C-alpha cells in the first residue's frame, strides 16, 4: 500500500493532479498494487479564506501519515507576495529536509527540440539540484527599505554535509546511468560556497573510480547544454544553479509541460511535482498538459518499487508525445482529461 497525499495547490494544479490520479488508479488496477490517496486543501484559496498557509497539524500529518506527496503547482495572482507558495512548497522541501531534487530530462521526439538536427534519445540527462541550501535558506533582509539608500541582502549557504550528501547521491546515480557526472557552479566568482562544493567533489571522486567526474562553470554549462547537449549525463548543482539549468534543459526537450521532478531524503516522506507553475491564464480551458504531473507520478511509483507500472507509464507518455496525442503546447489537440484517458487505454 502506497499512501499518497495530494496537494493540487493553485491554478491548473488540480487539473493535472486529477489526471495523474486517474492514471495512478488505473495503473494500480492493471499492475495489481494498492494506493490510498487523500486530498489536501492547501493553496491560495485556503489562504485567502482563512489566512492559513500550512497549519502545523497538516504539516505533521504530511510528515508522519504518508509515504509520498504528489503536488500540483503553487502561485496565484491574488497573492502577490506568494507567501503561501513559500510556506507550502519551499517550506515542505526545507522542513522535511528533502535535499535531493531530481529532474530527469529526455528527448522523446526530435520535433520538440528547438535545436537543429537532434535525434530522439540524444538528449538524456538527470539534473540533480541541491534542494535545501544556497540562497534558498531565506536568510537575509532589507535595510532602509524603499529609500534611495536601500541595501538588500540574501545569504548563500553551502554546508560540507549538504555538499557531501547530494554529491554522493549524484555519484551513485551516475553509476546507474552512463557514468558521467558534472558539477556546475560559479567557483570562479563565488569562492567560498562553491569552492566548498569543488573540494567535496574532489575528495569523494576517488571512492567512485568508475564515474568520470568533472566541474564546469554554470554559465559555460548553460552554453554547452545548447551546443553539445548529448555530453550531459548527471548534472549536479546548488539550489539556484539547479533551478536555472533544469528549466534550460527542459526547454531542450519540449518544455515544462514534460518536466517531472522528485524531492527526496531517504527514509522520509517523498515529494513529487511537475516542474511547471500554476498557469492561471489557461485554468479551465483543458489546455493544461498533464504529462509532467503524470511522469512525476511514475517517478513516485518507481521509487516505491512499482517499476513495471512506472516503465509502462513512461512508455505510454513518450508514445503519446510521438503520436501528438497531446495538449496544444506539444502540438496536439487533446484536452487534459483526454490525454489521461488515452494513457489509461494505452496501459491496457
Ligand atoms: C521550481 C520553482 C520554484 C523554485 C519557485 C516557484 C520558488 O522555480 O520548483 O523550480 O525556485 O524552486
Ligand atoms: Mg524553477
PDB file of C-alpha atoms in Angstrom, residues 126-325:
ATOM      1  CA  UNK A 126      19.367  13.926 -14.947  1.00  0.00           C
ATOM      2  CA  UNK A 127      19.624  17.269 -13.221  1.00  0.00           C
ATOM      3  CA  UNK A 128      20.308  16.861  -9.514  1.00  0.00           C
ATOM      4  CA  UNK A 129      19.509  20.044  -7.655  1.00  0.00           C
ATOM      5  CA  UNK A 130      20.513  20.513  -4.025  1.00  0.00           C
ATOM      6  CA  UNK A 131      17.161  21.407  -2.533  1.00  0.00           C
ATOM      7  CA  UNK A 132      17.738  22.856   0.945  1.00  0.00           C
ATOM      8  CA  UNK A 133      20.635  25.329   0.896  1.00  0.00           C
ATOM      9  CA  UNK A 134      22.231  28.118  -1.165  1.00  0.00           C
ATOM     10  CA  UNK A 135      20.232  31.352  -1.468  1.00  0.00           C
ATOM     11  CA  UNK A 136      17.022  29.443  -0.727  1.00  0.00           C
ATOM     12  CA  UNK A 137      17.675  29.350   3.030  1.00  0.00           C
ATOM     13  CA  UNK A 138      15.732  32.591   3.372  1.00  0.00           C
ATOM     14  CA  UNK A 139      18.345  34.329   5.487  1.00  0.00           C
ATOM     15  CA  UNK A 140      18.627  37.996   4.655  1.00  0.00           C
ATOM     16  CA  UNK A 141      16.761  41.220   4.784  1.00  0.00           C
ATOM     17  CA  UNK A 142      16.478  44.810   3.702  1.00  0.00           C
ATOM     18  CA  UNK A 143      17.934  47.900   5.319  1.00  0.00           C
ATOM     19  CA  UNK A 144      16.405  51.347   4.683  1.00  0.00           C
ATOM     20  CA  UNK A 145      13.727  49.608   2.615  1.00  0.00           C
ATOM     21  CA  UNK A 146      12.135  51.746  -0.085  1.00  0.00           C
ATOM     22  CA  UNK A 147      14.604  54.619   0.234  1.00  0.00           C
ATOM     23  CA  UNK A 148      17.404  55.612  -2.131  1.00  0.00           C
ATOM     24  CA  UNK A 149      19.809  54.168   0.426  1.00  0.00           C
ATOM     25  CA  UNK A 150      18.182  50.749   0.398  1.00  0.00           C
ATOM     26  CA  UNK A 151      20.507  47.798   0.913  1.00  0.00           C
ATOM     27  CA  UNK A 152      19.254  44.247   0.384  1.00  0.00           C
ATOM     28  CA  UNK A 153      20.991  41.046   1.314  1.00  0.00           C
ATOM     29  CA  UNK A 154      20.373  37.322   0.871  1.00  0.00           C
ATOM     30  CA  UNK A 155      22.795  34.816   2.207  1.00  0.00           C
ATOM     31  CA  UNK A 156      24.136  31.913   0.165  1.00  0.00           C
ATOM     32  CA  UNK A 157      24.877  28.950   2.391  1.00  0.00           C
ATOM     33  CA  UNK A 158      26.659  25.720   1.485  1.00  0.00           C
ATOM     34  CA  UNK A 159      27.488  23.170   4.163  1.00  0.00           C
ATOM     35  CA  UNK A 160      30.003  20.373   3.893  1.00  0.00           C
ATOM     36  CA  UNK A 161      27.321  17.906   4.968  1.00  0.00           C
ATOM     37  CA  UNK A 162      24.956  19.325   2.357  1.00  0.00           C
ATOM     38  CA  UNK A 163      27.567  19.037  -0.417  1.00  0.00           C
ATOM     39  CA  UNK A 164      28.646  15.534   0.564  1.00  0.00           C
ATOM     40  CA  UNK A 165      25.168  14.028   0.678  1.00  0.00           C
ATOM     41  CA  UNK A 166      23.984  15.448  -2.639  1.00  0.00           C
ATOM     42  CA  UNK A 167      27.286  14.597  -4.347  1.00  0.00           C
ATOM     43  CA  UNK A 168      27.090  11.022  -3.055  1.00  0.00           C
ATOM     44  CA  UNK A 169      23.582  10.731  -4.444  1.00  0.00           C
ATOM     45  CA  UNK A 170      24.849  12.097  -7.782  1.00  0.00           C
ATOM     46  CA  UNK A 171      27.803   9.701  -7.962  1.00  0.00           C
ATOM     47  CA  UNK A 172      25.501   6.764  -7.174  1.00  0.00           C
ATOM     48  CA  UNK A 173      23.063   7.903  -9.839  1.00  0.00           C
ATOM     49  CA  UNK A 174      25.862   8.328 -12.411  1.00  0.00           C
ATOM     50  CA  UNK A 175      26.892   4.747 -11.677  1.00  0.00           C
ATOM     51  CA  UNK A 176      23.416   3.546 -12.593  1.00  0.00           C
ATOM     52  CA  UNK A 177      23.388   5.679 -15.744  1.00  0.00           C
ATOM     53  CA  UNK A 178      26.220   6.388 -18.206  1.00  0.00           C
ATOM     54  CA  UNK A 179      28.884   7.001 -15.553  1.00  0.00           C
ATOM     55  CA  UNK A 180      29.399  10.719 -16.166  1.00  0.00           C
ATOM     56  CA  UNK A 181      28.966  13.422 -13.559  1.00  0.00           C
ATOM     57  CA  UNK A 182      29.425  17.152 -13.927  1.00  0.00           C
ATOM     58  CA  UNK A 183      29.262  19.656 -11.093  1.00  0.00           C
ATOM     59  CA  UNK A 184      28.068  23.065 -12.313  1.00  0.00           C
ATOM     60  CA  UNK A 185      28.999  26.029 -10.154  1.00  0.00           C
ATOM     61  CA  UNK A 186      30.406  29.537 -10.156  1.00  0.00           C
ATOM     62  CA  UNK A 187      33.501  28.770  -8.116  1.00  0.00           C
ATOM     63  CA  UNK A 188      35.338  31.425 -10.119  1.00  0.00           C
ATOM     64  CA  UNK A 189      33.148  34.144  -8.569  1.00  0.00           C
ATOM     65  CA  UNK A 190      31.535  32.541  -5.503  1.00  0.00           C
ATOM     66  CA  UNK A 191      34.782  31.324  -3.995  1.00  0.00           C
ATOM     67  CA  UNK A 192      33.748  30.141  -0.546  1.00  0.00           C
ATOM     68  CA  UNK A 193      30.357  28.496  -1.059  1.00  0.00           C
ATOM     69  CA  UNK A 194      31.178  26.981  -4.441  1.00  0.00           C
ATOM     70  CA  UNK A 195      34.825  26.325  -3.611  1.00  0.00           C
ATOM     71  CA  UNK A 196      33.478  24.015  -0.901  1.00  0.00           C
ATOM     72  CA  UNK A 197      31.469  22.074  -3.497  1.00  0.00           C
ATOM     73  CA  UNK A 198      34.623  21.571  -5.596  1.00  0.00           C
ATOM     74  CA  UNK A 199      36.676  20.329  -2.650  1.00  0.00           C
ATOM     75  CA  UNK A 200      33.884  17.963  -1.627  1.00  0.00           C
ATOM     76  CA  UNK A 201      33.712  16.594  -5.181  1.00  0.00           C
ATOM     77  CA  UNK A 202      37.496  16.146  -5.410  1.00  0.00           C
ATOM     78  CA  UNK A 203      37.572  14.290  -2.093  1.00  0.00           C
ATOM     79  CA  UNK A 204      34.687  11.965  -2.954  1.00  0.00           C
ATOM     80  CA  UNK A 205      35.779  11.187  -6.524  1.00  0.00           C
ATOM     81  CA  UNK A 206      38.424   8.534  -5.582  1.00  0.00           C
ATOM     82  CA  UNK A 207      35.629   6.484  -3.985  1.00  0.00           C
ATOM     83  CA  UNK A 208      33.908   6.336  -7.378  1.00  0.00           C
ATOM     84  CA  UNK A 209      36.721   5.421  -9.824  1.00  0.00           C
ATOM     85  CA  UNK A 210      34.121   4.123 -12.280  1.00  0.00           C
ATOM     86  CA  UNK A 211      32.484   7.569 -12.568  1.00  0.00           C
ATOM     87  CA  UNK A 212      34.019  10.270 -14.721  1.00  0.00           C
ATOM     88  CA  UNK A 213      33.560  13.390 -12.568  1.00  0.00           C
ATOM     89  CA  UNK A 214      34.369  16.921 -13.669  1.00  0.00           C
ATOM     90  CA  UNK A 215      33.412  20.511 -12.974  1.00  0.00           C
ATOM     91  CA  UNK A 216      32.047  23.145 -15.297  1.00  0.00           C
ATOM     92  CA  UNK A 217      31.230  26.779 -14.646  1.00  0.00           C
ATOM     93  CA  UNK A 218      27.457  27.120 -14.766  1.00  0.00           C
ATOM     94  CA  UNK A 219      27.484  29.773 -17.484  1.00  0.00           C
ATOM     95  CA  UNK A 220      29.621  27.530 -19.675  1.00  0.00           C
ATOM     96  CA  UNK A 221      27.311  24.638 -18.832  1.00  0.00           C
ATOM     97  CA  UNK A 222      24.312  26.698 -19.993  1.00  0.00           C
ATOM     98  CA  UNK A 223      26.075  27.339 -23.295  1.00  0.00           C
ATOM     99  CA  UNK A 224      27.145  23.724 -23.763  1.00  0.00           C
ATOM    100  CA  UNK A 225      23.670  22.424 -22.990  1.00  0.00           C
ATOM    101  CA  UNK A 226      22.642  24.234 -26.129  1.00  0.00           C
ATOM    102  CA  UNK A 227      25.702  23.418 -28.265  1.00  0.00           C
ATOM    103  CA  UNK A 228      26.561  19.893 -27.018  1.00  0.00           C
ATOM    104  CA  UNK A 229      23.587  18.611 -25.000  1.00  0.00           C
ATOM    105  CA  UNK A 230      24.384  14.939 -25.653  1.00  0.00           C
ATOM    106  CA  UNK A 231      27.529  15.082 -23.456  1.00  0.00           C
ATOM    107  CA  UNK A 232      25.497  15.565 -20.271  1.00  0.00           C
ATOM    108  CA  UNK A 233      24.528  12.581 -18.140  1.00  0.00           C
ATOM    109  CA  UNK A 234      24.211  13.524 -14.439  1.00  0.00           C
ATOM    110  CA  UNK A 235      24.378  17.266 -13.796  1.00  0.00           C
ATOM    111  CA  UNK A 236      24.581  18.441 -10.179  1.00  0.00           C
ATOM    112  CA  UNK A 237      24.411  21.969  -8.867  1.00  0.00           C
ATOM    113  CA  UNK A 238      23.396  24.037  -5.891  1.00  0.00           C
ATOM    114  CA  UNK A 239      19.799  25.108  -5.340  1.00  0.00           C
ATOM    115  CA  UNK A 240      19.876  28.134  -7.632  1.00  0.00           C
ATOM    116  CA  UNK A 241      22.127  26.730 -10.361  1.00  0.00           C
ATOM    117  CA  UNK A 242      19.999  23.565 -10.420  1.00  0.00           C
ATOM    118  CA  UNK A 243      16.817  25.620 -10.651  1.00  0.00           C
ATOM    119  CA  UNK A 244      18.050  27.571 -13.655  1.00  0.00           C
ATOM    120  CA  UNK A 245      19.713  24.719 -15.525  1.00  0.00           C
ATOM    121  CA  UNK A 246      16.674  22.481 -15.072  1.00  0.00           C
ATOM    122  CA  UNK A 247      14.445  24.964 -16.897  1.00  0.00           C
ATOM    123  CA  UNK A 248      17.021  25.335 -19.656  1.00  0.00           C
ATOM    124  CA  UNK A 249      17.338  21.572 -20.016  1.00  0.00           C
ATOM    125  CA  UNK A 250      13.549  21.131 -20.021  1.00  0.00           C
ATOM    126  CA  UNK A 251      13.272  23.634 -22.858  1.00  0.00           C
ATOM    127  CA  UNK A 252      15.509  21.378 -24.966  1.00  0.00           C
ATOM    128  CA  UNK A 253      13.032  18.507 -24.886  1.00  0.00           C
ATOM    129  CA  UNK A 254       9.590  20.082 -25.113  1.00  0.00           C
ATOM    130  CA  UNK A 255       9.318  22.487 -22.224  1.00  0.00           C
ATOM    131  CA  UNK A 256       7.972  22.408 -18.707  1.00  0.00           C
ATOM    132  CA  UNK A 257       4.842  20.509 -19.736  1.00  0.00           C
ATOM    133  CA  UNK A 258       7.041  17.424 -19.917  1.00  0.00           C
ATOM    134  CA  UNK A 259       9.297  18.021 -16.914  1.00  0.00           C
ATOM    135  CA  UNK A 260       8.730  15.877 -13.784  1.00  0.00           C
ATOM    136  CA  UNK A 261      10.655  16.008 -10.513  1.00  0.00           C
ATOM    137  CA  UNK A 262      11.079  14.381  -7.149  1.00  0.00           C
ATOM    138  CA  UNK A 263      12.288  15.827  -3.855  1.00  0.00           C
ATOM    139  CA  UNK A 264      13.572  13.133  -1.545  1.00  0.00           C
ATOM    140  CA  UNK A 265      15.543  12.258   1.566  1.00  0.00           C
ATOM    141  CA  UNK A 266      15.908   8.518   2.197  1.00  0.00           C
ATOM    142  CA  UNK A 267      13.596   7.397   4.982  1.00  0.00           C
ATOM    143  CA  UNK A 268      11.316  10.419   4.840  1.00  0.00           C
ATOM    144  CA  UNK A 269       8.073  11.159   3.034  1.00  0.00           C
ATOM    145  CA  UNK A 270       8.992  11.899  -0.594  1.00  0.00           C
ATOM    146  CA  UNK A 271       7.517  14.659  -2.724  1.00  0.00           C
ATOM    147  CA  UNK A 272       6.761  14.530  -6.450  1.00  0.00           C
ATOM    148  CA  UNK A 273       5.830  17.538  -8.553  1.00  0.00           C
ATOM    149  CA  UNK A 274       5.733  18.784 -12.115  1.00  0.00           C
ATOM    150  CA  UNK A 275       8.375  21.494 -12.620  1.00  0.00           C
ATOM    151  CA  UNK A 276       5.824  23.827 -14.240  1.00  0.00           C
ATOM    152  CA  UNK A 277       3.866  26.550 -12.481  1.00  0.00           C
ATOM    153  CA  UNK A 278       0.157  27.158 -11.919  1.00  0.00           C
ATOM    154  CA  UNK A 279      -0.522  28.792 -15.342  1.00  0.00           C
ATOM    155  CA  UNK A 280      -3.558  30.844 -14.192  1.00  0.00           C
ATOM    156  CA  UNK A 281      -4.164  32.041 -17.778  1.00  0.00           C
ATOM    157  CA  UNK A 282      -5.244  28.593 -19.004  1.00  0.00           C
ATOM    158  CA  UNK A 283      -7.228  27.377 -15.971  1.00  0.00           C
ATOM    159  CA  UNK A 284     -10.426  25.624 -17.042  1.00  0.00           C
ATOM    160  CA  UNK A 285      -9.585  25.614 -20.754  1.00  0.00           C
ATOM    161  CA  UNK A 286      -8.482  21.964 -20.922  1.00  0.00           C
ATOM    162  CA  UNK A 287      -5.128  23.093 -22.268  1.00  0.00           C
ATOM    163  CA  UNK A 288      -3.109  22.178 -19.187  1.00  0.00           C
ATOM    164  CA  UNK A 289      -0.602  19.498 -20.133  1.00  0.00           C
ATOM    165  CA  UNK A 290      -0.878  16.702 -17.531  1.00  0.00           C
ATOM    166  CA  UNK A 291       2.226  14.818 -18.710  1.00  0.00           C
ATOM    167  CA  UNK A 292       4.670  16.430 -16.256  1.00  0.00           C
ATOM    168  CA  UNK A 293       2.368  15.515 -13.346  1.00  0.00           C
ATOM    169  CA  UNK A 294       1.824  12.003 -14.737  1.00  0.00           C
ATOM    170  CA  UNK A 295       5.569  11.486 -15.255  1.00  0.00           C
ATOM    171  CA  UNK A 296       6.085  12.695 -11.663  1.00  0.00           C
ATOM    172  CA  UNK A 297       3.569  10.065 -10.528  1.00  0.00           C
ATOM    173  CA  UNK A 298       5.606   7.491 -12.471  1.00  0.00           C
ATOM    174  CA  UNK A 299       8.746   8.593 -10.584  1.00  0.00           C
ATOM    175  CA  UNK A 300       6.785   8.036  -7.378  1.00  0.00           C
ATOM    176  CA  UNK A 301       5.792   4.512  -8.402  1.00  0.00           C
ATOM    177  CA  UNK A 302       9.379   3.696  -9.405  1.00  0.00           C
ATOM    178  CA  UNK A 303      10.703   4.841  -6.017  1.00  0.00           C
ATOM    179  CA  UNK A 304       8.141   2.663  -4.253  1.00  0.00           C
ATOM    180  CA  UNK A 305       9.058  -0.458  -6.182  1.00  0.00           C
ATOM    181  CA  UNK A 306       6.361  -0.440  -8.871  1.00  0.00           C
ATOM    182  CA  UNK A 307       8.939  -0.444 -11.662  1.00  0.00           C
ATOM    183  CA  UNK A 308       6.814  -2.210 -14.296  1.00  0.00           C
ATOM    184  CA  UNK A 309       3.982   0.289 -13.833  1.00  0.00           C
ATOM    185  CA  UNK A 310       6.424   3.219 -13.919  1.00  0.00           C
ATOM    186  CA  UNK A 311       8.047   1.892 -17.110  1.00  0.00           C
ATOM    187  CA  UNK A 312       4.636   1.418 -18.717  1.00  0.00           C
ATOM    188  CA  UNK A 313       3.556   4.976 -17.863  1.00  0.00           C
ATOM    189  CA  UNK A 314       6.864   6.425 -19.131  1.00  0.00           C
ATOM    190  CA  UNK A 315       6.494   4.492 -22.391  1.00  0.00           C
ATOM    191  CA  UNK A 316       2.851   5.471 -22.822  1.00  0.00           C
ATOM    192  CA  UNK A 317       3.722   9.151 -22.249  1.00  0.00           C
ATOM    193  CA  UNK A 318       6.600   9.015 -24.757  1.00  0.00           C
ATOM    194  CA  UNK A 319       4.334   7.361 -27.310  1.00  0.00           C
ATOM    195  CA  UNK A 320       1.562   9.888 -26.813  1.00  0.00           C
ATOM    196  CA  UNK A 321       4.114  12.644 -27.426  1.00  0.00           C
ATOM    197  CA  UNK A 322       5.349  10.997 -30.625  1.00  0.00           C
ATOM    198  CA  UNK A 323       1.777  10.408 -31.839  1.00  0.00           C
ATOM    199  CA  UNK A 324       0.831  14.002 -30.938  1.00  0.00           C
ATOM    200  CA  UNK A 325      -1.950  12.735 -28.706  1.00  0.00           C
TER     201      UNK A 325
END
